[in-house]
mmCIF file of C-alpha atoms in Angstrom:
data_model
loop_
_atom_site.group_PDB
_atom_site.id
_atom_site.type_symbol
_atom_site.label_atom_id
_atom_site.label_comp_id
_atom_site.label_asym_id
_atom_site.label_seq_id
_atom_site.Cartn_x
_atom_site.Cartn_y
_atom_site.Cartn_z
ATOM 1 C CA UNK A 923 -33.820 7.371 -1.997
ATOM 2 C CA UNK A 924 -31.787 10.717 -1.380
ATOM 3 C CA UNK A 925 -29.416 8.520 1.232
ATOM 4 C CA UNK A 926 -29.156 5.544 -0.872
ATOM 5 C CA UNK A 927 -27.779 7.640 -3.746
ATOM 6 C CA UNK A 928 -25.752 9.818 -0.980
ATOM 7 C CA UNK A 929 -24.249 6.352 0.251
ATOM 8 C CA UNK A 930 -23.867 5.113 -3.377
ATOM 9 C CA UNK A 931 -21.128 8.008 -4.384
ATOM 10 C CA UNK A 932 -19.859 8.614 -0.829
ATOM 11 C CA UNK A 933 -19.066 4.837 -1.123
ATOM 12 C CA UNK A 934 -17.913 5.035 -4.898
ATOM 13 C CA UNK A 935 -15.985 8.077 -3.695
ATOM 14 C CA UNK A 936 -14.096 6.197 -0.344
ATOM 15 C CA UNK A 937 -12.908 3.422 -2.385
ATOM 16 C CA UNK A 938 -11.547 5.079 -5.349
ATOM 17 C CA UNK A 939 -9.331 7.445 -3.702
ATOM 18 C CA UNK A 940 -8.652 4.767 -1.216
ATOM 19 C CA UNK A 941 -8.081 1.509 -3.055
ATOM 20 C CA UNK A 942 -6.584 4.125 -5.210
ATOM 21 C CA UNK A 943 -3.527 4.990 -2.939
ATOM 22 C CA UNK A 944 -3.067 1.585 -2.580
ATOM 23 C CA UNK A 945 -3.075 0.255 -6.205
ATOM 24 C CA UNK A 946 -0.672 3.963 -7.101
ATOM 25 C CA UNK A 947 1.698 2.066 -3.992
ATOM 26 C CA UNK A 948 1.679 -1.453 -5.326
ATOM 27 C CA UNK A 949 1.467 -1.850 -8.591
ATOM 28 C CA UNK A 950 4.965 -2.325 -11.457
ATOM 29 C CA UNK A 951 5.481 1.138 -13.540
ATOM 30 C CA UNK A 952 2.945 3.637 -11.243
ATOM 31 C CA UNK A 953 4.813 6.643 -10.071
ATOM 32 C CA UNK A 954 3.903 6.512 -6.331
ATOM 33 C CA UNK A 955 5.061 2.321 -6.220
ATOM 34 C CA UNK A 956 6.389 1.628 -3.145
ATOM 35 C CA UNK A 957 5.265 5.059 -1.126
ATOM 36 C CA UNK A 958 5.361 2.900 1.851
ATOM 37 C CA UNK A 959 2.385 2.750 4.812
ATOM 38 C CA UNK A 960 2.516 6.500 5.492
ATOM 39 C CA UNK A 961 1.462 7.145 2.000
ATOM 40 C CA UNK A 962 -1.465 4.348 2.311
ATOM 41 C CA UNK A 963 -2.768 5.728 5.482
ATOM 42 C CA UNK A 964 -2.461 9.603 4.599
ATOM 43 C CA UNK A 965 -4.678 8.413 1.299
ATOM 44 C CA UNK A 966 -7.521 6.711 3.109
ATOM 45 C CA UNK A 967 -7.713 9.684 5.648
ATOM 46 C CA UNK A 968 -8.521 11.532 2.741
ATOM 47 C CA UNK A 969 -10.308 8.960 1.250
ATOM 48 C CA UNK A 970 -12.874 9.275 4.011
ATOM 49 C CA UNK A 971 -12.708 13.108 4.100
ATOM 50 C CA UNK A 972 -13.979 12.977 0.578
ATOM 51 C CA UNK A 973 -16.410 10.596 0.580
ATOM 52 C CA UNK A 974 -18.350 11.912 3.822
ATOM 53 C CA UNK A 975 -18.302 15.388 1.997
ATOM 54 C CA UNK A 976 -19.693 13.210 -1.497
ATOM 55 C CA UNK A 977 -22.133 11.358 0.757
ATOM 56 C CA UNK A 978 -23.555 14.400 2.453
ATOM 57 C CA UNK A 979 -23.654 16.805 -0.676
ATOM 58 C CA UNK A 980 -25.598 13.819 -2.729
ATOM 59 C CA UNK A 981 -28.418 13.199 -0.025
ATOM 60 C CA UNK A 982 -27.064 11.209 2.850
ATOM 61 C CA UNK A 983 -26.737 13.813 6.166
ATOM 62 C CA UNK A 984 -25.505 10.764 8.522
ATOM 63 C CA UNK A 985 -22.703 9.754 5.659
ATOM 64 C CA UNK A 986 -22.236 6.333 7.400
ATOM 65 C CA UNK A 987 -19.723 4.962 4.673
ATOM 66 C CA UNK A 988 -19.834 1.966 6.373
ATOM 67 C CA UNK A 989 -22.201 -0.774 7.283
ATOM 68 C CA UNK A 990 -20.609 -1.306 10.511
ATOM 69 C CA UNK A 991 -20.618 2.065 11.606
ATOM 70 C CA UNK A 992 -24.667 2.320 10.295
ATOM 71 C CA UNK A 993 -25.476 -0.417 12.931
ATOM 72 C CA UNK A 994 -23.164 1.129 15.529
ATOM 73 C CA UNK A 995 -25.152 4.315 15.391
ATOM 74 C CA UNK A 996 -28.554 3.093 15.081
ATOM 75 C CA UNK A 997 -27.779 1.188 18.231
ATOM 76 C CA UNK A 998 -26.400 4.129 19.657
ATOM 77 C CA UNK A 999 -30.091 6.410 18.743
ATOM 78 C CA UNK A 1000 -32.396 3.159 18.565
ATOM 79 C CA UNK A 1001 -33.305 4.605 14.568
ATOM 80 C CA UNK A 1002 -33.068 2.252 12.016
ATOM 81 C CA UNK A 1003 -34.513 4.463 9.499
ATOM 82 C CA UNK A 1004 -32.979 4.029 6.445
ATOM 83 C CA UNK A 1005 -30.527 1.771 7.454
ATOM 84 C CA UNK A 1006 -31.112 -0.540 4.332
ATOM 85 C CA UNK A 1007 -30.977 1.391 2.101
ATOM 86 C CA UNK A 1008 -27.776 2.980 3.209
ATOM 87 C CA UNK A 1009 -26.205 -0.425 3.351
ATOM 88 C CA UNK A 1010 -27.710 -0.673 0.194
ATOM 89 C CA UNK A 1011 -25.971 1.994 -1.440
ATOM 90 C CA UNK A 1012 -22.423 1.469 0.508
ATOM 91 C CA UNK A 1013 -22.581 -1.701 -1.385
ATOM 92 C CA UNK A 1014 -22.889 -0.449 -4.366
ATOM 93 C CA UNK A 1015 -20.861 2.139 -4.373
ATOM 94 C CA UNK A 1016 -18.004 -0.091 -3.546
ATOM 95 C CA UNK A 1017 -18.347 -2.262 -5.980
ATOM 96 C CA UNK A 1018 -18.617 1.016 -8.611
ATOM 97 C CA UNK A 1019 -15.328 2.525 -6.752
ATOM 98 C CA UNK A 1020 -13.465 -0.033 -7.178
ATOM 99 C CA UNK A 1021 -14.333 -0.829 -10.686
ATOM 100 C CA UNK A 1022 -13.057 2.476 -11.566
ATOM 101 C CA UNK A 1023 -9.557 2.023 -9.632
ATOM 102 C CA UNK A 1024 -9.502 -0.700 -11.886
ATOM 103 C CA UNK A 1025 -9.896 1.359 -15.002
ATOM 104 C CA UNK A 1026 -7.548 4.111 -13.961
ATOM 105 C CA UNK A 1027 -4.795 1.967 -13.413
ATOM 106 C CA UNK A 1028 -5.497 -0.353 -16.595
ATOM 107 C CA UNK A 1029 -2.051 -0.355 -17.834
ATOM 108 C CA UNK A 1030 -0.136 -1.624 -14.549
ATOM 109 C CA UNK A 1031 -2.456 -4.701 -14.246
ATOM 110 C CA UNK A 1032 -0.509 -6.470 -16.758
ATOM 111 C CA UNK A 1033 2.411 -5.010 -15.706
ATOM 112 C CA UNK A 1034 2.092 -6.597 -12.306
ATOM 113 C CA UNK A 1035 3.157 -9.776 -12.049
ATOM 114 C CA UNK A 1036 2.056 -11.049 -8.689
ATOM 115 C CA UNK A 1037 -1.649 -12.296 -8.322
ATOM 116 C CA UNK A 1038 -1.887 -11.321 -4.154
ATOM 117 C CA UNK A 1039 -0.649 -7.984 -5.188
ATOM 118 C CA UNK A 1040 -3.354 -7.128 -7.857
ATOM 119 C CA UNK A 1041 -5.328 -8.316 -5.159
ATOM 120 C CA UNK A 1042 -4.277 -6.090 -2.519
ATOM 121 C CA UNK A 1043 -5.281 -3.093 -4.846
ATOM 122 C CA UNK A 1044 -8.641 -4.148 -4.293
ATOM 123 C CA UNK A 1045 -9.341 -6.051 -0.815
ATOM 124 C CA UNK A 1046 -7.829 -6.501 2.413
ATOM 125 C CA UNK A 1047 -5.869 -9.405 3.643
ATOM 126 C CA UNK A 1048 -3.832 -10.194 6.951
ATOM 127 C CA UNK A 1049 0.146 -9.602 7.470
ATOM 128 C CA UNK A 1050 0.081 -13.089 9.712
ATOM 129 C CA UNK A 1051 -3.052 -15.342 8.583
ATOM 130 C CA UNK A 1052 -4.355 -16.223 12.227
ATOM 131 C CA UNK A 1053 -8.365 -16.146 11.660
ATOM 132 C CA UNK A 1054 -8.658 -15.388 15.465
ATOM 133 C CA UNK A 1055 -5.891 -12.838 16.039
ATOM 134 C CA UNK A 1056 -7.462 -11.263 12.793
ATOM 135 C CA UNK A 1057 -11.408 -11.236 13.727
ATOM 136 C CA UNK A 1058 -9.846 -9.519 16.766
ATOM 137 C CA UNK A 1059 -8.483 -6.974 15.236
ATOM 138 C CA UNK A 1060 -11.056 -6.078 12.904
ATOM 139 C CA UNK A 1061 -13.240 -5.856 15.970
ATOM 140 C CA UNK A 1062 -10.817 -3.350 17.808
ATOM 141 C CA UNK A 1063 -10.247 -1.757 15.133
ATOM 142 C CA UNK A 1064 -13.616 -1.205 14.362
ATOM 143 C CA UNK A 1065 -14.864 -0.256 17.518
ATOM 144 C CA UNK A 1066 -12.616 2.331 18.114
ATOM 145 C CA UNK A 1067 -13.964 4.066 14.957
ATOM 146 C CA UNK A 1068 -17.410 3.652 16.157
ATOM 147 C CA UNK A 1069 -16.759 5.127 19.546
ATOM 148 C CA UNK A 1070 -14.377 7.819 19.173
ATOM 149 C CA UNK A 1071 -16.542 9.327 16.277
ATOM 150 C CA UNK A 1072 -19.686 8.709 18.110
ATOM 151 C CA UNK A 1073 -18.490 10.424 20.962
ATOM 152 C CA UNK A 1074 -17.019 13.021 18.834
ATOM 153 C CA UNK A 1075 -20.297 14.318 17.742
ATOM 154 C CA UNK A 1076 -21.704 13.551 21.490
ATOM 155 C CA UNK A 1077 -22.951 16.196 23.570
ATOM 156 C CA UNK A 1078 -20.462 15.551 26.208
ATOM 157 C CA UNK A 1079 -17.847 16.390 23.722
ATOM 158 C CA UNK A 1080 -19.418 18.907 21.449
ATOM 159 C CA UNK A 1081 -22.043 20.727 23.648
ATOM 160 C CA UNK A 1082 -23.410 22.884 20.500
ATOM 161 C CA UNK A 1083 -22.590 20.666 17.834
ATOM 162 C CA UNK A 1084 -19.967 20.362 15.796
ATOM 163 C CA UNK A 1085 -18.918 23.049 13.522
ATOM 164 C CA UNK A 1086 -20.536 23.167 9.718
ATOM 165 C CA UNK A 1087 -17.874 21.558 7.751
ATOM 166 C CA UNK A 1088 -16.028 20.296 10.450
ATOM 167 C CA UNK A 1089 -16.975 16.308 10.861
ATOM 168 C CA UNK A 1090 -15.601 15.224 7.868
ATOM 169 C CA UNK A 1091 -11.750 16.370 8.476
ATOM 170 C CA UNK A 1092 -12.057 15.316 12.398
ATOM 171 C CA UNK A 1093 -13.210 11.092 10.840
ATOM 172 C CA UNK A 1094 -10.713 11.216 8.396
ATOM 173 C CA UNK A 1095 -7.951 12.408 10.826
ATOM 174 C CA UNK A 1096 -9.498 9.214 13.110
ATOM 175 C CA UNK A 1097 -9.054 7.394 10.150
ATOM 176 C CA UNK A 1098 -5.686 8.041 9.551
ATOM 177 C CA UNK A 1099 -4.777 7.313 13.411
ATOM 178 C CA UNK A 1100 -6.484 3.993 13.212
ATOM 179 C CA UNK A 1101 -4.468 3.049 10.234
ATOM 180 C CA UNK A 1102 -1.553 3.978 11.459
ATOM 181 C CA UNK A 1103 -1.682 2.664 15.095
ATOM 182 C CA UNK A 1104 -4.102 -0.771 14.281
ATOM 183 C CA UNK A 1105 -3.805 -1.435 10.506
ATOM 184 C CA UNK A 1106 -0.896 -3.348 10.207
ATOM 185 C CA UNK A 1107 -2.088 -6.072 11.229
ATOM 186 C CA UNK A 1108 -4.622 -6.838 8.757
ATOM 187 C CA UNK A 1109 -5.040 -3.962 6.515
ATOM 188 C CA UNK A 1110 -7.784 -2.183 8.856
ATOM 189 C CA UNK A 1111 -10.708 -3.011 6.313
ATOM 190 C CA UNK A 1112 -12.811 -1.696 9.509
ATOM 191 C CA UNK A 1113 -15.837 -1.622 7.377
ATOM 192 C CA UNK A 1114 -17.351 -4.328 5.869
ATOM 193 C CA UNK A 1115 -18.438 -2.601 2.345
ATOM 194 C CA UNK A 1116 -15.304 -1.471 2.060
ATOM 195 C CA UNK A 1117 -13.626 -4.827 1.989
ATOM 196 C CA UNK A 1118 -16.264 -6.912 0.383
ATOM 197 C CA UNK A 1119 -17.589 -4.842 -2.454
ATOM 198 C CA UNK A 1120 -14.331 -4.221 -4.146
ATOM 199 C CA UNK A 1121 -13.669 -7.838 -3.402
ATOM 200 C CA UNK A 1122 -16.713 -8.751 -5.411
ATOM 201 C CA UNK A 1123 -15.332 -6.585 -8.231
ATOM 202 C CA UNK A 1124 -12.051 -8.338 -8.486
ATOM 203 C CA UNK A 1125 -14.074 -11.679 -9.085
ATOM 204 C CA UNK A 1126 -15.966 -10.058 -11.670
ATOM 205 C CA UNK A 1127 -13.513 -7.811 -13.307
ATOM 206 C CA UNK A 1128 -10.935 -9.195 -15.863
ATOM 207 C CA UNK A 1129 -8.145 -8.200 -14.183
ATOM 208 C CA UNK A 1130 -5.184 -10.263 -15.869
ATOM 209 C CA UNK A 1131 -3.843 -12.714 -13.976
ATOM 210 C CA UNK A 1132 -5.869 -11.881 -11.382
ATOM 211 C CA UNK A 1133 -5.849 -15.002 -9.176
ATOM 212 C CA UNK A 1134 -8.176 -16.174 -6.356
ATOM 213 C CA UNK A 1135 -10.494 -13.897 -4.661
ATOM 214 C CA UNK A 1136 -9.161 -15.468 -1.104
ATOM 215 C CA UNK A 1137 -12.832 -16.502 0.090
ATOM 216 C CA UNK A 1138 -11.645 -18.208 2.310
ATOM 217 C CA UNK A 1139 -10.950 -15.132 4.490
ATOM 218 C CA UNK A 1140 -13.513 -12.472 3.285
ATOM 219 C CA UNK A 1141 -15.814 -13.391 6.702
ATOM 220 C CA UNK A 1142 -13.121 -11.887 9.034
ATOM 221 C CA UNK A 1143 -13.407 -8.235 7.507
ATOM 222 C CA UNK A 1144 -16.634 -8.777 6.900
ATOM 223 C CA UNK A 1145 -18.431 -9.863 10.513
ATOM 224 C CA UNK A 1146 -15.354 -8.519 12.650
ATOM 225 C CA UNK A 1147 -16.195 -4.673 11.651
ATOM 226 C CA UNK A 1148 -19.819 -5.981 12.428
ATOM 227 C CA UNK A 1149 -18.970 -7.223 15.618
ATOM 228 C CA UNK A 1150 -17.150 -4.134 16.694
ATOM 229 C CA UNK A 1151 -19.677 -1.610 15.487
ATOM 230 C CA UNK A 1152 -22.297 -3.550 17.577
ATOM 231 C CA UNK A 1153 -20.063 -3.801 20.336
ATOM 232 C CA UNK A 1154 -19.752 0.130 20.515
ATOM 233 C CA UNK A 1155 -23.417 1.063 19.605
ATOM 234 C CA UNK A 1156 -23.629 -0.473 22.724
ATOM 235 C CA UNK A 1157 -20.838 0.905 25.089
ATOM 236 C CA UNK A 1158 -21.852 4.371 23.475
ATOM 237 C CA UNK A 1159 -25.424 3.486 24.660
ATOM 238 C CA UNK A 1160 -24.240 3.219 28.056
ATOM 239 C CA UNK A 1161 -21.794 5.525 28.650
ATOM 240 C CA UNK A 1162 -23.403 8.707 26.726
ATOM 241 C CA UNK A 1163 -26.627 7.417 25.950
#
């Protein structure tokens, strides 16, 4: 239970100060609209910096965040102890962050007046709709994550270990080189809770004049991030074992 409540909050904790950047960017009246990419990316990185330290301090040691990466590792260490229940509570805890980027910005729904841009605040979608070219980069994207923090915390890296304290700032700063060299492409959802839960709370929540939910492409950030997590589980396997 202690890593489903750990994943829960780390989650809830990921998306609001993520999705959070990103609504403060795009939406009418907010004093941080139009920040610009930087600002996005810098946000996430300590998005994920904040919910790895929520995550561990709540229960959850491995502070996976992210389905993908949970695969990825239990591939990697052939444990898949607890994976459930972490996916479980990534789930979740989007769904909760989200909902509460939602309430913090309640005035500047209303105030928005384009439907793909309340949407934005919440899930991810593609600069150039290509489902291919997009699948592909949510697998490179994705995989990159899952290797260079796996080998991060390798022994061939880190002999001893890393550091107390140290993990968290050395994924976000991975974070916020992903996002800045791969996410502009399709919005580097690189985790599959983080684009789908938050996308299941802008069906649900009464945003106004919310618009469509775009369905159609919530597989791509879905089963790419899957795809690339497996993929490097595997590399990982056999280049460090």
């Amino acid at each position: 239970m202690n890593i489903f409540i750990g994943e829960l909050l780390g989650t809830a904790a990921l998306i609001l100060f993520g999705n959070g950047v990103v609504a403060g960017v795009l939406l009418k009246d907010s004093k941080a609209e139009s920040a610009g990419w930087m600002a996005i990316t810098t946000g996430w990185a300590f998005a994920v910096l904040i919910g790895i330290i929520v995550a561990k301090a709540c229960g959850s040691q491995p502070a996976y965040l992210n389905p993908a990466f949970a695969i990825g590792m239990a591939i990697l260490h052939n444990n898949w102890t607890d994976i459930a229940q972490a996916v479980a509570g990534e789930m979740l805890g989007a769904i909760l962050g989200a909902t509460l980027v939602f309430l913090h910005y309640l005035p500047h729904w209303q105030r928005t007046p384009d439907p793909a841009i309340k949407r934005a605040a919440f899930c991810t979608e593609p600069a150039i709709r290509r489902p291919t070219a997009n699948f592909v980069s949510e697998v490179i994207g994705t995989f990159a994550l899952t290797f260079v923090a796996g080998a991060l915390f390798s022994r061939q890296v880190s002999p001893n270990g890393v550091p107390d304290g140290i993990g968290p700032y050395l994924v976000g700063v991975l974070v916020w080189g992903i996002g800045l060299s791969l996410g502009g492409t399709t919005g580097y959802a690189i985790n599959p809770a983080r684009d789908l839960g938050p996308r299941i709370a802008h069906a649900l929540l009464p945003v106004p004049g919310k618009g469509s939910s775009d369905w159609g492409y919530a597989a791509i950030p879905v089963l790419g991030p899957i795809v690339g997590g497996c993929l490097a589980g595997l590399a990982l396997l056999c280049v460090i074992g």
